[in-house]
Coordinates of C-alpha atoms in Angstrom, one line a residue:
M1 CA -9.6 40.1 31.8
D2 CA -6.2 40.5 30.1
M3 CA -5.6 36.7 30.5
K4 CA -8.9 35.9 28.9
R5 CA -8.1 38.2 25.9
D6 CA -4.7 36.6 25.5
A7 CA -6.2 33.1 25.5
A8 CA -8.9 34.2 22.9
A9 CA -6.2 35.9 20.8
H10 CA -3.9 33.0 20.9
P11 CA -6.0 29.8 21.1
D12 CA -2.9 27.7 20.2
G13 CA -1.3 29.0 23.3
L14 CA -4.2 27.8 25.4
L15 CA -4.1 24.4 23.7
E16 CA -0.4 24.2 24.3
R17 CA -0.8 24.8 28.0
L18 CA -3.7 22.2 28.2
F19 CA -2.2 19.4 26.1
A20 CA 1.6 20.1 25.8
L21 CA 1.5 19.8 22.0
K22 CA 5.2 20.7 21.4
A23 CA 6.4 18.3 24.0
H24 CA 4.5 15.5 22.2
G25 CA 5.8 16.6 18.8
T26 CA 2.4 17.4 17.4
T27 CA 0.4 20.4 16.1
V28 CA -3.2 21.6 16.4
R29 CA -3.9 20.7 12.8
T30 CA -2.4 17.2 13.2
E31 CA -4.5 16.6 16.3
L32 CA -7.7 17.7 14.7
L33 CA -7.1 15.5 11.6
A34 CA -6.3 12.6 14.0
G35 CA -9.5 13.2 15.9
L36 CA -11.6 13.2 12.7
T37 CA -9.9 9.9 11.6
T38 CA -10.6 8.2 14.9
F39 CA -14.3 9.4 14.8
L40 CA -14.8 8.1 11.3
T41 CA -13.6 4.6 12.4
M42 CA -15.8 4.4 15.5
A43 CA -18.9 6.4 14.5
Y44 CA -20.6 3.1 13.6
I45 CA -21.4 2.7 17.3
V46 CA -24.1 5.4 17.2
F47 CA -26.0 3.1 14.8
I48 CA -25.1 -0.3 16.3
N49 CA -25.5 0.5 20.0
P50 CA -29.1 1.8 19.9
S51 CA -30.0 -1.2 17.6
I52 CA -28.6 -3.8 20.0
L53 CA -30.1 -2.2 23.2
A54 CA -33.5 -1.7 21.5
D55 CA -33.7 -5.5 21.3
A56 CA -33.6 -5.4 25.1
G57 CA -36.7 -3.2 25.1
M58 CA -34.8 0.1 25.6
P59 CA -36.1 3.2 23.7
K60 CA -34.0 3.5 20.6
G61 CA -34.0 7.3 20.5
A62 CA -33.0 7.7 24.1
V63 CA -30.2 5.2 23.7
F64 CA -29.0 7.0 20.6
V65 CA -28.7 10.3 22.7
A66 CA -27.1 8.4 25.6
T67 CA -24.5 6.8 23.2
C68 CA -23.5 10.2 21.7
L69 CA -23.4 11.9 25.1
V70 CA -21.3 9.3 26.9
A71 CA -18.9 9.0 24.0
A72 CA -18.4 12.8 24.1
I73 CA -18.2 13.0 27.9
G74 CA -15.9 9.9 28.2
S75 CA -13.6 11.2 25.5
L76 CA -13.4 14.7 27.2
I77 CA -12.6 13.1 30.6
M78 CA -9.8 11.1 29.0
A79 CA -8.5 14.2 27.2
F80 CA -8.4 16.5 30.3
L81 CA -7.6 14.0 33.0
A82 CA -5.1 11.8 31.2
N83 CA -4.1 13.8 28.1
Y84 CA -4.2 10.7 25.8
P85 CA -5.4 10.6 22.2
I86 CA -7.9 7.9 23.2
A87 CA -11.6 8.1 22.5
M88 CA -14.4 6.3 24.4
A89 CA -17.9 5.0 23.6
P90 CA -20.1 2.0 24.7
G91 CA -18.1 -1.2 24.1
M92 CA -18.9 -3.8 21.6
G93 CA -19.6 -7.2 23.1
L94 CA -20.6 -5.7 26.4
N95 CA -23.7 -4.2 24.8
A96 CA -24.5 -7.6 23.3
Y97 CA -24.1 -9.3 26.7
F98 CA -26.3 -6.6 28.3
A99 CA -29.1 -7.1 25.8
Y100 CA -29.1 -10.7 24.7
V101 CA -27.9 -12.4 27.9
V102 CA -28.7 -10.3 30.9
V103 CA -32.1 -9.0 29.7
L104 CA -33.4 -11.4 27.0
Q105 CA -31.9 -14.7 28.3
M106 CA -31.7 -14.2 32.1
G107 CA -34.9 -12.2 32.2
Y108 CA -33.8 -9.2 34.2
T109 CA -35.1 -5.7 33.3
W110 CA -32.9 -3.4 31.4
Q111 CA -33.1 -1.0 34.4
A112 CA -31.6 -3.6 36.7
A113 CA -28.9 -4.3 34.0
L114 CA -28.0 -0.6 34.0
G115 CA -27.7 -0.9 37.8
A116 CA -25.3 -3.8 37.3
V117 CA -23.2 -1.6 34.9
F118 CA -23.1 1.2 37.5
I119 CA -21.9 -1.2 40.2
S120 CA -19.2 -2.7 37.9
G121 CA -18.0 0.9 37.1
V122 CA -17.8 1.7 40.9
C123 CA -15.8 -1.6 41.4
F124 CA -13.5 -0.7 38.5
L125 CA -12.9 2.8 40.1
I126 CA -12.2 1.3 43.5
V127 CA -9.6 -1.2 42.3
T128 CA -7.9 1.5 40.3
L129 CA -7.7 3.9 43.2
T130 CA -6.5 1.3 45.6
G131 CA -3.9 -0.3 43.4
L132 CA -5.7 -3.7 43.3
R133 CA -6.0 -3.4 39.5
S134 CA -2.5 -4.4 38.9
L135 CA -2.8 -7.5 41.2
I136 CA -6.0 -8.6 39.4
V137 CA -4.7 -8.0 35.8
E138 CA -1.3 -9.6 36.6
G139 CA -3.0 -12.5 38.4
I140 CA -5.2 -13.5 35.5
P141 CA -3.4 -15.8 33.0
R142 CA -2.7 -14.3 29.6
S143 CA -4.4 -17.2 28.0
M144 CA -7.6 -16.4 29.7
R145 CA -7.4 -12.7 28.8
I146 CA -7.0 -13.8 25.1
A147 CA -9.8 -16.3 25.4
I148 CA -12.3 -13.7 26.7
T149 CA -11.5 -11.3 23.8
V150 CA -11.8 -14.2 21.2
G151 CA -15.0 -15.5 22.8
I152 CA -16.7 -12.1 22.7
G153 CA -15.7 -12.0 19.0
L154 CA -17.4 -15.4 18.4
F155 CA -20.5 -14.2 20.4
L156 CA -20.7 -11.0 18.3
A157 CA -20.3 -13.2 15.1
I158 CA -23.4 -15.4 15.9
I159 CA -25.5 -12.3 16.7
A160 CA -24.3 -10.6 13.5
L161 CA -25.1 -13.7 11.3
K162 CA -28.5 -14.0 12.9
N163 CA -29.3 -10.3 12.3
A164 CA -28.1 -10.6 8.7
G165 CA -30.3 -13.7 8.1
V166 CA -27.3 -15.8 7.1
V167 CA -28.0 -18.3 9.9
A168 CA -31.4 -19.3 11.2
A169 CA -32.8 -21.6 13.9
S170 CA -33.2 -25.3 13.1
P171 CA -35.0 -27.9 15.3
A172 CA -32.7 -30.7 13.9
T173 CA -29.3 -29.0 14.0
F174 CA -29.9 -26.0 16.2
V175 CA -28.6 -23.6 13.5
T176 CA -28.7 -23.8 9.7
L177 CA -28.2 -21.6 6.6
G178 CA -30.8 -18.8 6.3
D179 CA -32.8 -17.7 3.2
L180 CA -30.1 -16.2 1.0
H181 CA -32.7 -15.0 -1.5
K182 CA -34.1 -12.4 0.9
P183 CA -33.1 -8.8 -0.1
S184 CA -32.1 -8.0 3.5
T185 CA -29.7 -11.0 3.6
V186 CA -28.2 -10.2 0.2
L187 CA -27.6 -6.6 1.3
A188 CA -25.9 -7.8 4.5
V189 CA -23.6 -10.0 2.5
L190 CA -22.8 -7.2 0.1
G191 CA -22.2 -4.9 3.1
F192 CA -19.7 -7.3 4.6
I193 CA -17.8 -7.6 1.3
L194 CA -17.8 -3.8 1.1
V195 CA -16.4 -3.2 4.6
A196 CA -13.7 -5.9 4.1
V197 CA -12.6 -4.4 0.7
L198 CA -12.5 -0.9 2.1
S199 CA -10.6 -2.0 5.1
V200 CA -8.0 -3.9 3.0
R201 CA -7.6 -0.7 1.0
K202 CA -7.2 1.3 4.2
V203 CA -10.2 3.6 3.5
K204 CA -11.0 5.6 6.7
G205 CA -14.5 5.0 8.0
A206 CA -15.0 1.7 6.2
L207 CA -17.5 0.4 8.8
L208 CA -19.5 3.6 8.7
A209 CA -19.5 3.6 4.9
S210 CA -20.8 0.0 4.8
I211 CA -23.6 0.8 7.3
L212 CA -24.7 3.9 5.4
S213 CA -24.5 2.1 2.0
V214 CA -26.7 -0.8 3.0
T215 CA -29.1 1.6 4.7
V216 CA -29.5 3.6 1.4
L217 CA -30.0 0.4 -0.6
S218 CA -32.5 -0.9 1.9
F219 CA -34.8 2.1 1.0
L220 CA -34.6 1.0 -2.6
V221 CA -34.9 -2.8 -2.6
A222 CA -35.8 -4.0 0.9
G223 CA -38.9 -1.9 1.7
N224 CA -37.2 0.1 4.5
G225 CA -38.9 3.4 5.5
F226 CA -37.0 6.6 5.2
Q227 CA -37.3 8.7 8.4
G228 CA -35.2 11.7 7.4
V229 CA -31.6 12.7 8.2
V230 CA -31.5 15.6 10.5
S231 CA -33.7 16.7 13.4
M232 CA -33.5 17.9 17.0
P233 CA -32.2 15.2 19.3
P234 CA -34.8 12.8 20.8
S235 CA -35.6 13.0 24.5
I236 CA -33.2 11.1 26.8
A237 CA -35.8 11.1 29.6
P238 CA -36.9 7.4 29.2
T239 CA -33.4 6.2 30.1
L240 CA -32.0 9.0 32.2
F241 CA -31.4 7.9 35.8
A242 CA -33.6 4.8 35.0
L243 CA -31.2 2.4 36.5
D244 CA -32.4 0.0 39.2
L245 CA -29.7 -0.4 41.8
S246 CA -31.8 -2.6 44.2
G247 CA -32.6 -5.0 41.4
A248 CA -28.9 -5.1 40.4
L249 CA -27.9 -6.1 44.0
S250 CA -30.1 -9.2 43.8
A251 CA -28.2 -12.5 44.0
G252 CA -28.6 -13.4 40.3
L253 CA -27.0 -10.2 39.1
L254 CA -23.9 -10.4 41.2
N255 CA -22.6 -12.9 38.7
V256 CA -23.3 -10.4 36.0
V257 CA -21.4 -7.6 37.8
L258 CA -18.4 -9.9 38.1
V259 CA -18.3 -10.6 34.4
L260 CA -18.9 -7.0 33.5
F261 CA -16.1 -5.9 35.8
L262 CA -13.6 -8.5 34.5
V263 CA -14.3 -7.7 30.9
E264 CA -14.2 -4.0 31.4
L265 CA -10.9 -4.2 33.3
F266 CA -9.1 -6.4 30.8
D267 CA -10.6 -4.5 27.8
A268 CA -9.6 -1.1 29.1
T269 CA -6.1 -2.1 30.2
G270 CA -5.3 -3.9 27.0
T271 CA -6.7 -1.1 24.7
L272 CA -5.0 1.7 26.6
M273 CA -1.6 -0.1 26.6
G274 CA -2.0 -1.0 22.9
V275 CA -2.9 2.5 21.7
A276 CA -0.3 4.2 23.9
S277 CA 2.4 1.8 22.6
R278 CA 1.5 2.7 19.0
A279 CA 1.7 6.4 19.8
G280 CA 5.1 6.0 21.4
L281 CA 3.7 7.1 24.8
L282 CA 5.1 4.3 26.9
V283 CA 8.0 5.0 29.3
D284 CA 10.0 1.9 30.1
G285 CA 7.1 -0.1 28.8
K286 CA 4.6 1.5 31.1
M287 CA 1.9 4.2 30.7
T288 CA 2.9 7.1 33.1
R289 CA -0.8 8.1 33.4
L290 CA -2.4 4.7 33.3
N291 CA -4.3 5.1 36.5
R292 CA -5.7 8.5 35.3
A293 CA -6.8 6.8 32.1
L294 CA -8.4 4.0 33.9
M295 CA -10.2 6.5 36.2
A296 CA -11.6 8.1 33.1
D297 CA -12.7 4.7 31.8
S298 CA -14.4 3.7 35.0
G299 CA -16.0 7.2 35.4
A300 CA -17.5 6.9 31.9
I301 CA -18.9 3.5 32.8
F302 CA -21.1 4.8 35.6
I303 CA -21.9 8.0 33.8
G304 CA -23.2 5.9 30.8
S305 CA -25.3 3.8 33.2
L306 CA -26.9 7.0 34.5
L307 CA -27.6 8.3 31.0
G308 CA -28.9 4.9 29.8
T309 CA -26.4 2.7 28.0
S310 CA -24.2 -0.4 28.5
S311 CA -20.6 -0.2 29.6
T312 CA -18.4 2.4 28.1
T313 CA -14.7 1.7 27.3
A314 CA -11.6 3.0 25.5
Y315 CA -11.8 2.3 21.8
L316 CA -9.0 0.4 20.0
E317 CA -10.1 2.4 16.9
S318 CA -8.2 5.3 18.6
A319 CA -5.1 3.6 17.0
S320 CA -6.3 4.9 13.6
G321 CA -6.0 8.5 14.9
V322 CA -2.6 7.7 16.4
E323 CA -1.5 6.5 13.0
E324 CA -2.4 10.0 11.6
G325 CA -0.2 11.6 14.2
G326 CA -2.5 12.1 17.2
R327 CA -0.5 12.2 20.4
T328 CA -2.5 14.3 23.0
G329 CA -6.0 14.8 24.5
L330 CA -6.8 17.3 21.8
T331 CA -7.4 14.3 19.5
A332 CA -10.0 13.0 22.0
V333 CA -11.6 16.5 22.3
T334 CA -12.1 16.5 18.6
V335 CA -13.8 13.1 18.7
A336 CA -16.1 14.4 21.5
V337 CA -17.2 17.5 19.5
L338 CA -18.0 15.3 16.5
F339 CA -20.1 12.9 18.7
L340 CA -22.1 15.9 20.0
A341 CA -22.7 16.9 16.4
C342 CA -24.1 13.4 15.8
L343 CA -27.0 14.2 18.2
F344 CA -28.8 15.9 15.3
F345 CA -28.7 12.8 13.1
A346 CA -31.2 10.7 15.1
P347 CA -33.7 10.1 12.2
L348 CA -30.9 8.6 10.1
A349 CA -29.9 6.4 13.1
G350 CA -33.5 5.3 13.4
S351 CA -33.7 4.3 9.8
V352 CA -30.7 1.9 10.0
P353 CA -32.0 -1.7 10.0
P354 CA -30.3 -4.6 11.9
Y355 CA -29.1 -6.2 8.7
A356 CA -27.2 -2.9 7.9
T357 CA -25.2 -3.0 11.1
A358 CA -24.7 -6.8 11.0
P359 CA -21.8 -6.6 8.4
A360 CA -19.8 -4.2 10.6
L361 CA -20.5 -6.3 13.6
F362 CA -19.3 -9.4 11.9
Y363 CA -16.2 -7.6 10.6
V364 CA -15.3 -6.5 14.2
A365 CA -15.9 -10.2 15.3
C366 CA -13.4 -11.4 12.7
L367 CA -10.7 -9.0 13.9
M368 CA -11.2 -10.1 17.5
L369 CA -10.1 -13.7 16.5
H370 CA -6.6 -12.4 15.8
D371 CA -5.6 -12.7 19.4
L372 CA -5.6 -16.5 19.1
V373 CA -2.1 -16.3 17.7
G374 CA -1.0 -15.2 21.2
L375 CA -1.8 -18.6 22.8
D376 CA 1.0 -21.0 23.8
W377 CA -0.4 -23.9 21.8
D378 CA 2.3 -26.3 23.2
D379 CA 0.8 -25.9 26.8
L380 CA -2.5 -27.8 26.9
T381 CA -3.2 -26.6 30.4
E382 CA -3.4 -23.1 29.0
V383 CA -5.0 -23.8 25.6
I384 CA -7.8 -26.1 26.7
P385 CA -9.4 -23.6 29.3
A386 CA -8.9 -20.8 26.7
C387 CA -10.8 -22.8 24.0
V388 CA -13.5 -23.8 26.5
T389 CA -14.0 -20.1 27.4
A390 CA -14.1 -18.9 23.8
L391 CA -16.3 -21.7 22.4
L392 CA -18.9 -21.8 25.2
M393 CA -19.7 -18.1 24.8
P394 CA -21.5 -18.5 21.4
F395 CA -22.6 -22.1 22.1
T396 CA -24.4 -21.2 25.3
Y397 CA -25.2 -17.7 24.0
S398 CA -23.6 -16.2 27.1
I399 CA -20.3 -14.4 27.8
A400 CA -20.8 -15.2 31.5
N401 CA -21.0 -18.9 31.0
G402 CA -17.9 -18.9 28.8
V403 CA -15.9 -17.0 31.4
A404 CA -17.2 -19.2 34.2
F405 CA -16.5 -22.6 32.6
G406 CA -13.1 -21.3 31.4
F407 CA -11.9 -20.3 34.9
I408 CA -13.3 -23.5 36.5
T409 CA -11.6 -25.6 33.8
Y410 CA -8.3 -23.7 34.2
A411 CA -8.2 -24.2 38.0
A412 CA -9.2 -27.9 37.8
L413 CA -6.7 -28.7 35.0
K414 CA -3.8 -27.1 36.8
L415 CA -4.8 -28.8 40.1
L416 CA -5.2 -32.2 38.6
T417 CA -2.0 -32.1 36.6
G418 CA 0.2 -31.1 39.5
R419 CA 0.7 -27.5 38.5
A420 CA -1.4 -25.8 41.1
R421 CA 1.6 -23.6 42.0
D422 CA 1.2 -21.9 38.5
V423 CA -2.2 -20.5 39.5
K424 CA -2.4 -17.1 41.1
P425 CA -4.8 -16.7 44.1
I426 CA -7.2 -14.4 42.2
V427 CA -7.9 -17.3 39.7
W428 CA -8.8 -19.7 42.6
V429 CA -11.2 -17.0 44.0
I430 CA -12.9 -16.4 40.6
A431 CA -13.2 -20.1 39.9
A432 CA -14.6 -20.8 43.3
L433 CA -17.2 -17.9 43.0
F434 CA -18.4 -19.3 39.6
L435 CA -18.5 -22.9 40.8
F436 CA -20.5 -21.9 43.9
K437 CA -22.9 -19.9 41.7
F438 CA -23.5 -23.0 39.5
V439 CA -24.0 -25.3 42.4
E440 CA -26.3 -22.9 44.1
S441 CA -28.4 -22.2 41.0
G442 CA -28.3 -25.8 39.8
G443 CA -27.1 -24.7 36.4
A444 CA -26.0 -21.8 34.3
H445 CA -27.6 -18.8 32.8

């Protein structure tokens, strides 16, 4: 009882014991402000994720709740298991792959797609616990890791432009310029300019401000219906434990599981290392608690699949909180609490039209192209497979196809130019799996 009274009387003491604030050179106030900053930069996901997954037939209200819950749960796991100032939420790009490729293009149910997400999370956890993660990550060429990030950016870009009405289908040229006189398209263009200007001026929450501004204007000039702002959270029942594991284990979805697993692994490892580096938390260039952080990431993936959302991952936006001084898991706890508060803003989330989230989506896509500078442009055996990977994602409307053709091209080019020794065994395995898949199916999905 005395210990409980002491903890209640000295909450800073409890927080010190949990997060070692002094050892990290930070304070409770700094951590709370850092958490608020991180939240503002990533809160857009509570509007975008339900909008994307609703296109796959998932109930928007239930996905909204699942998004808020898994962001909170994942961030809490990261905080208490790894003590890093890194927040988590459903990943951009993976949600688009889930909705537009796996469900709408390949024709699987969203329940089976959730099953695939669950299995990929279990695979992620296994390779983390067994130490295989480092072998896989180190075995994949840097050029291919860059290409996957850039390709996902291009894939997000075409989805964003379509939702904004800036591009439209054309029987003659496949795509063409949309109707720029439509109020929704005009609002989307203005929204993109707004998010770009605010970001250049380093305004916190630029993406969120753009989404909310376009939504407000949509009520006035685009005929959007106002549904309110605050209410009790919708029911999560339609998506809770709705995953179909037997459907996910069917032959066609094994390819999907492989793509999810690879993207989750590279995304998580790259984001965690990047944010930790900015926070000065690397020791001899390494994260001392990387495995714990990856366990938190993989755990959040299959928790999210049980709740009803696509793959969850560590957010690069956590770097904004680090810039504000966040150094410990208390920053992530703050983000978690704010995501739980979001549960009561479901009507507002339901009022956000696709063309209001499109500018934020397109802006994220633009930022993802930055990684192209990391390619060794003097080595064509690295550059060509990377370009194939990145370009085929939007042009075949499939992240999986881009990854598959990229790995096959990489292996073939190295083999036929006498540089087979440069290729790590994992690349041959992945290329062979994708090639076998294409031969077996007679084409690509």
